[in-house]
Amino acid sequence: MSKSTYSTNKNYNRYSSRYSNQSYYVSPLEKLDRLTNKYQSKKVLENKKYEELVQEGKCDIFQISTSNYRYYHIHRETSIDVLNNLIEYAMNTTHYTLDTECQLQDPPKPSTAALIQIEFVYKNRPSILILMETMHLPVEHSRAFDKIKTLCRTIFSDNHIIYSWGDIKDELSKFYQYNLFDRNDIHQINDKNIQQKFKEWFHENHPSSSHVSLCNFANCEVRQLYICRWRTSPRI
């Protein structure tokens, strides 16, 4: 091969490589999916197994009619009127459920506390759900920020009962960095950890289920729960 031909091919390959790298775009959502699949492979496999059970007709996906709740996103764009209304609701609500989520980051960075999900529980009327996006809050000390802070502290009043899946104090400690509440606010919570109670109920009512091994109660999340038609048989 002549020097000129080699030089031309080398330049072409270099150009092609540069062009292909520039033209391939990876969206943030795709990056998150890749991270999830890579670092939570066990959870991905469990979810896949649940999906297979649904497809085989052995499970029904747990679904709630939207007529049973109203929901609000809490972030920097939430209006003062909405926040005032939610504070008023919180003053007249005594029972809540709570769950939190973290945002995966590229290793070696740790996950970032990103979402607090709170349900205002009522007996005879639709629930209110708030999704507090802590990575998108208003500027600290702004009027909107102070309203969100008041909302949190109202919900975490000592005469309110909050149900959670796991240790609520441990989960909420990850959110101290946002200055919406502090250790004193959280330690006055009347919390009810239903994880252990559910585990006891499940094993008592489904002692010989062939799918018990699928349930990792310590790591199970609300969105992963399925109402399953377990086939049980008496113990021998």
Short mmCIF file of C-alpha atoms in Angstrom, two decimals:
data_model
loop_
_atom_site.label_atom_id
_atom_site.label_comp_id
_atom_site.label_asym_id
_atom_site.label_seq_id
_atom_site.Cartn_x
_atom_site.Cartn_y
_atom_site.Cartn_z
CA MET A 1 0.00 0.00 0.00
CA SER A 2 1.38 3.40 -0.95
CA LYS A 3 2.01 6.09 1.64
CA SER A 4 -0.66 8.30 0.10
CA THR A 5 -3.28 5.53 0.25
CA TYR A 6 -2.39 4.70 3.86
CA SER A 7 -2.58 8.34 4.83
CA THR A 8 -5.97 8.74 3.17
CA ASN A 9 -7.40 5.65 4.90
CA LYS A 10 -6.02 6.74 8.25
CA ASN A 11 -7.55 10.19 7.94
CA TYR A 12 -10.87 8.69 6.79
CA ASN A 13 -11.00 6.31 9.75
CA ARG A 14 -10.16 9.12 12.15
CA TYR A 15 -12.87 11.30 10.62
CA SER A 16 -15.44 8.49 10.65
CA SER A 17 -14.73 7.70 14.28
CA ARG A 18 -15.03 11.35 15.28
CA TYR A 19 -18.23 11.77 13.28
CA SER A 20 -19.88 8.66 14.73
CA ASN A 21 -19.03 9.74 18.28
CA GLN A 22 -20.52 13.16 17.74
CA SER A 23 -23.68 11.91 16.05
CA TYR A 24 -24.69 9.39 18.75
CA TYR A 25 -26.72 11.06 21.49
CA VAL A 26 -27.53 9.32 24.77
CA SER A 27 -30.47 10.90 26.58
CA PRO A 28 -30.41 11.37 30.38
CA LEU A 29 -33.25 8.84 30.70
CA GLU A 30 -31.28 6.24 28.75
CA LYS A 31 -28.25 6.87 30.95
CA LEU A 32 -30.41 6.36 34.04
CA ASP A 33 -31.81 3.11 32.62
CA ARG A 34 -28.29 1.85 31.96
CA LEU A 35 -27.18 2.70 35.49
CA THR A 36 -30.25 1.03 36.96
CA ASN A 37 -29.70 -2.15 34.96
CA LYS A 38 -26.01 -2.21 35.82
CA TYR A 39 -26.11 -1.48 39.53
CA GLN A 40 -29.51 -2.92 40.44
CA SER A 41 -29.43 -6.07 38.34
CA LYS A 42 -31.07 -8.15 41.08
CA LYS A 43 -34.03 -5.76 41.26
CA VAL A 44 -34.32 -5.73 37.47
CA LEU A 45 -34.48 -9.53 37.42
CA GLU A 46 -37.12 -9.53 40.16
CA ASN A 47 -39.25 -7.03 38.22
CA LYS A 48 -38.90 -9.15 35.09
CA LYS A 49 -40.11 -12.18 37.03
CA TYR A 50 -43.13 -10.23 38.27
CA GLU A 51 -43.92 -9.18 34.70
CA GLU A 52 -43.79 -12.82 33.61
CA LEU A 53 -46.21 -13.78 36.39
CA VAL A 54 -48.61 -11.08 35.18
CA GLN A 55 -48.35 -12.29 31.58
CA GLU A 56 -49.02 -15.86 32.72
CA GLY A 57 -52.15 -14.73 34.55
CA LYS A 58 -50.79 -15.61 37.99
CA CYS A 59 -50.67 -12.00 39.20
CA ASP A 60 -52.68 -8.83 38.74
CA ILE A 61 -50.90 -5.48 38.73
CA PHE A 62 -51.93 -3.38 41.70
CA GLN A 63 -53.81 -0.36 40.36
CA ILE A 64 -55.76 2.44 42.00
CA SER A 65 -58.43 4.46 40.26
CA THR A 66 -57.46 8.10 39.81
CA SER A 67 -60.85 9.03 41.29
CA ASN A 68 -59.47 7.90 44.66
CA TYR A 69 -56.78 10.56 44.92
CA ARG A 70 -55.51 13.98 43.84
CA TYR A 71 -51.83 14.66 43.40
CA TYR A 72 -49.55 17.70 43.39
CA HIS A 73 -45.93 18.14 42.34
CA ILE A 74 -43.99 20.32 44.75
CA HIS A 75 -41.06 22.18 43.17
CA ARG A 76 -39.90 25.68 42.28
CA GLU A 77 -42.88 26.28 39.97
CA THR A 78 -45.59 25.34 42.48
CA SER A 79 -47.87 28.29 43.19
CA ILE A 80 -48.24 29.91 46.61
CA ASP A 81 -52.01 29.27 46.48
CA VAL A 82 -51.48 25.53 46.08
CA LEU A 83 -48.97 25.48 48.93
CA ASN A 84 -51.33 27.43 51.19
CA ASN A 85 -54.14 24.98 50.44
CA LEU A 86 -51.91 21.99 51.19
CA ILE A 87 -50.79 23.52 54.49
CA GLU A 88 -54.43 23.97 55.46
CA TYR A 89 -55.20 20.36 54.51
CA ALA A 90 -52.20 19.19 56.56
CA MET A 91 -53.46 21.07 59.61
CA ASN A 92 -56.65 19.00 59.44
CA THR A 93 -55.11 15.63 58.55
CA THR A 94 -53.74 13.19 61.11
CA HIS A 95 -52.74 10.11 59.08
CA TYR A 96 -50.15 9.92 56.30
CA THR A 97 -48.09 7.42 54.35
CA LEU A 98 -44.56 8.28 53.25
CA ASP A 99 -41.93 6.93 50.88
CA THR A 100 -38.69 8.37 49.48
CA GLU A 101 -36.60 7.87 46.36
CA CYS A 102 -33.01 8.64 45.37
CA GLN A 103 -31.53 9.67 42.03
CA LEU A 104 -28.73 7.44 40.75
CA GLN A 105 -25.48 9.19 39.88
CA ASP A 106 -22.50 8.10 37.81
CA PRO A 107 -20.09 6.10 40.00
CA PRO A 108 -18.34 6.71 42.26
CA LYS A 109 -20.81 9.42 43.24
CA PRO A 110 -23.44 8.28 45.77
CA SER A 111 -27.15 8.45 44.99
CA THR A 112 -28.83 11.79 45.71
CA ALA A 113 -32.00 12.11 47.80
CA ALA A 114 -34.50 13.31 45.21
CA LEU A 115 -38.16 12.65 46.01
CA ILE A 116 -40.45 12.56 49.05
CA GLN A 117 -43.86 11.02 48.38
CA ILE A 118 -46.52 11.74 50.99
CA GLU A 119 -50.15 10.67 51.02
CA PHE A 120 -52.77 12.47 53.11
CA VAL A 121 -55.01 9.57 54.18
CA TYR A 122 -58.75 10.06 54.64
CA LYS A 123 -61.40 7.54 55.52
CA ASN A 124 -64.32 8.71 53.40
CA ARG A 125 -62.85 10.93 50.70
CA PRO A 126 -60.06 10.81 48.10
CA SER A 127 -56.47 10.94 49.30
CA ILE A 128 -54.11 13.78 48.49
CA LEU A 129 -50.67 12.85 47.18
CA ILE A 130 -47.74 15.24 47.10
CA LEU A 131 -44.54 14.52 45.19
CA MET A 132 -41.83 16.74 46.63
CA GLU A 133 -39.02 17.09 44.08
CA THR A 134 -36.16 18.10 46.36
CA MET A 135 -33.64 18.54 43.55
CA HIS A 136 -35.88 21.24 42.03
CA LEU A 137 -36.84 23.37 45.02
CA PRO A 138 -37.22 27.16 45.04
CA VAL A 139 -34.32 29.30 46.21
CA GLU A 140 -33.82 28.91 49.94
CA HIS A 141 -35.43 31.67 52.06
CA SER A 142 -37.76 32.60 49.20
CA ARG A 143 -41.47 32.82 49.97
CA ALA A 144 -42.21 29.56 48.14
CA PHE A 145 -39.39 27.73 49.93
CA ASP A 146 -40.65 28.90 53.32
CA LYS A 147 -44.15 27.66 52.44
CA ILE A 148 -42.80 24.21 51.53
CA LYS A 149 -40.85 24.19 54.79
CA THR A 150 -44.03 25.04 56.71
CA LEU A 151 -45.88 22.25 54.88
CA CYS A 152 -43.22 19.70 55.89
CA ARG A 153 -43.19 20.76 59.52
CA THR A 154 -46.98 20.70 59.66
CA ILE A 155 -47.07 17.15 58.29
CA PHE A 156 -44.36 16.07 60.75
CA SER A 157 -46.25 17.41 63.78
CA ASP A 158 -46.05 15.19 66.86
CA ASN A 159 -49.80 14.48 66.89
CA HIS A 160 -49.75 13.04 63.36
CA ILE A 161 -49.26 9.36 62.49
CA ILE A 162 -47.07 8.47 59.50
CA TYR A 163 -46.94 4.97 58.03
CA SER A 164 -43.80 3.94 56.16
CA TRP A 165 -42.08 0.92 54.66
CA GLY A 166 -38.88 0.85 56.69
CA ASP A 167 -37.28 3.24 59.16
CA ILE A 168 -38.73 6.66 58.36
CA LYS A 169 -36.14 8.51 60.43
CA ASP A 170 -33.33 6.86 58.50
CA GLU A 171 -34.97 7.61 55.15
CA LEU A 172 -35.66 11.25 55.91
CA SER A 173 -32.19 11.89 57.33
CA LYS A 174 -30.91 11.86 53.73
CA PHE A 175 -32.98 14.99 53.08
CA TYR A 176 -31.59 17.18 55.88
CA GLN A 177 -29.30 18.78 53.31
CA TYR A 178 -32.26 20.65 51.77
CA ASN A 179 -33.10 22.47 55.04
CA LEU A 180 -36.82 21.74 54.83
CA PHE A 181 -36.75 20.01 58.23
CA ASP A 182 -34.16 18.88 60.74
CA ARG A 183 -33.46 16.07 63.18
CA ASN A 184 -35.73 17.56 65.86
CA ASP A 185 -38.68 17.67 63.44
CA ILE A 186 -38.20 14.05 62.42
CA HIS A 187 -37.62 12.61 65.88
CA GLN A 188 -40.99 13.87 67.09
CA ILE A 189 -42.80 11.88 64.38
CA ASN A 190 -45.25 9.22 65.52
CA ASP A 191 -44.15 6.70 62.90
CA LYS A 192 -45.52 3.25 62.11
CA ASN A 193 -43.16 0.92 60.25
CA ILE A 194 -45.44 -1.58 58.50
CA GLN A 195 -42.67 -3.61 56.85
CA GLN A 196 -42.32 -6.18 59.63
CA LYS A 197 -46.08 -6.38 60.21
CA PHE A 198 -46.69 -7.05 56.52
CA LYS A 199 -44.00 -9.74 56.50
CA GLU A 200 -45.62 -11.48 59.46
CA TRP A 201 -49.07 -11.24 57.86
CA PHE A 202 -47.82 -12.56 54.52
CA HIS A 203 -46.09 -15.62 55.95
CA GLU A 204 -49.07 -16.35 58.18
CA ASN A 205 -51.56 -16.21 55.30
CA HIS A 206 -49.36 -17.69 52.55
CA PRO A 207 -47.04 -20.11 54.36
CA SER A 208 -46.43 -22.44 51.42
CA SER A 209 -46.54 -20.06 48.46
CA SER A 210 -44.16 -21.07 45.70
CA HIS A 211 -43.40 -17.38 45.14
CA VAL A 212 -42.39 -16.43 48.69
CA SER A 213 -38.73 -16.51 47.67
CA LEU A 214 -39.42 -13.68 45.21
CA CYS A 215 -40.34 -11.26 47.97
CA ASN A 216 -37.44 -9.34 49.44
CA PHE A 217 -39.35 -7.47 52.14
CA ALA A 218 -36.39 -5.39 53.23
CA ASN A 219 -35.98 -3.80 49.80
CA CYS A 220 -39.51 -3.99 48.41
CA GLU A 221 -40.90 -0.67 47.16
CA VAL A 222 -44.52 0.41 46.86
CA ARG A 223 -44.41 0.61 43.07
CA GLN A 224 -43.20 -3.01 42.89
CA LEU A 225 -46.05 -4.50 44.91
CA TYR A 226 -48.43 -6.80 43.12
CA ILE A 227 -51.71 -8.30 44.24
CA CYS A 228 -51.15 -11.94 43.40
CA ARG A 229 -53.47 -14.90 43.34
CA TRP A 230 -51.22 -17.10 45.42
CA ARG A 231 -51.88 -20.82 45.21
CA THR A 232 -51.58 -22.06 48.76
CA SER A 233 -51.84 -25.51 50.27
CA PRO A 234 -51.96 -26.66 53.89
CA ARG A 235 -48.71 -27.47 55.62
CA ILE A 236 -47.80 -31.13 55.79
#
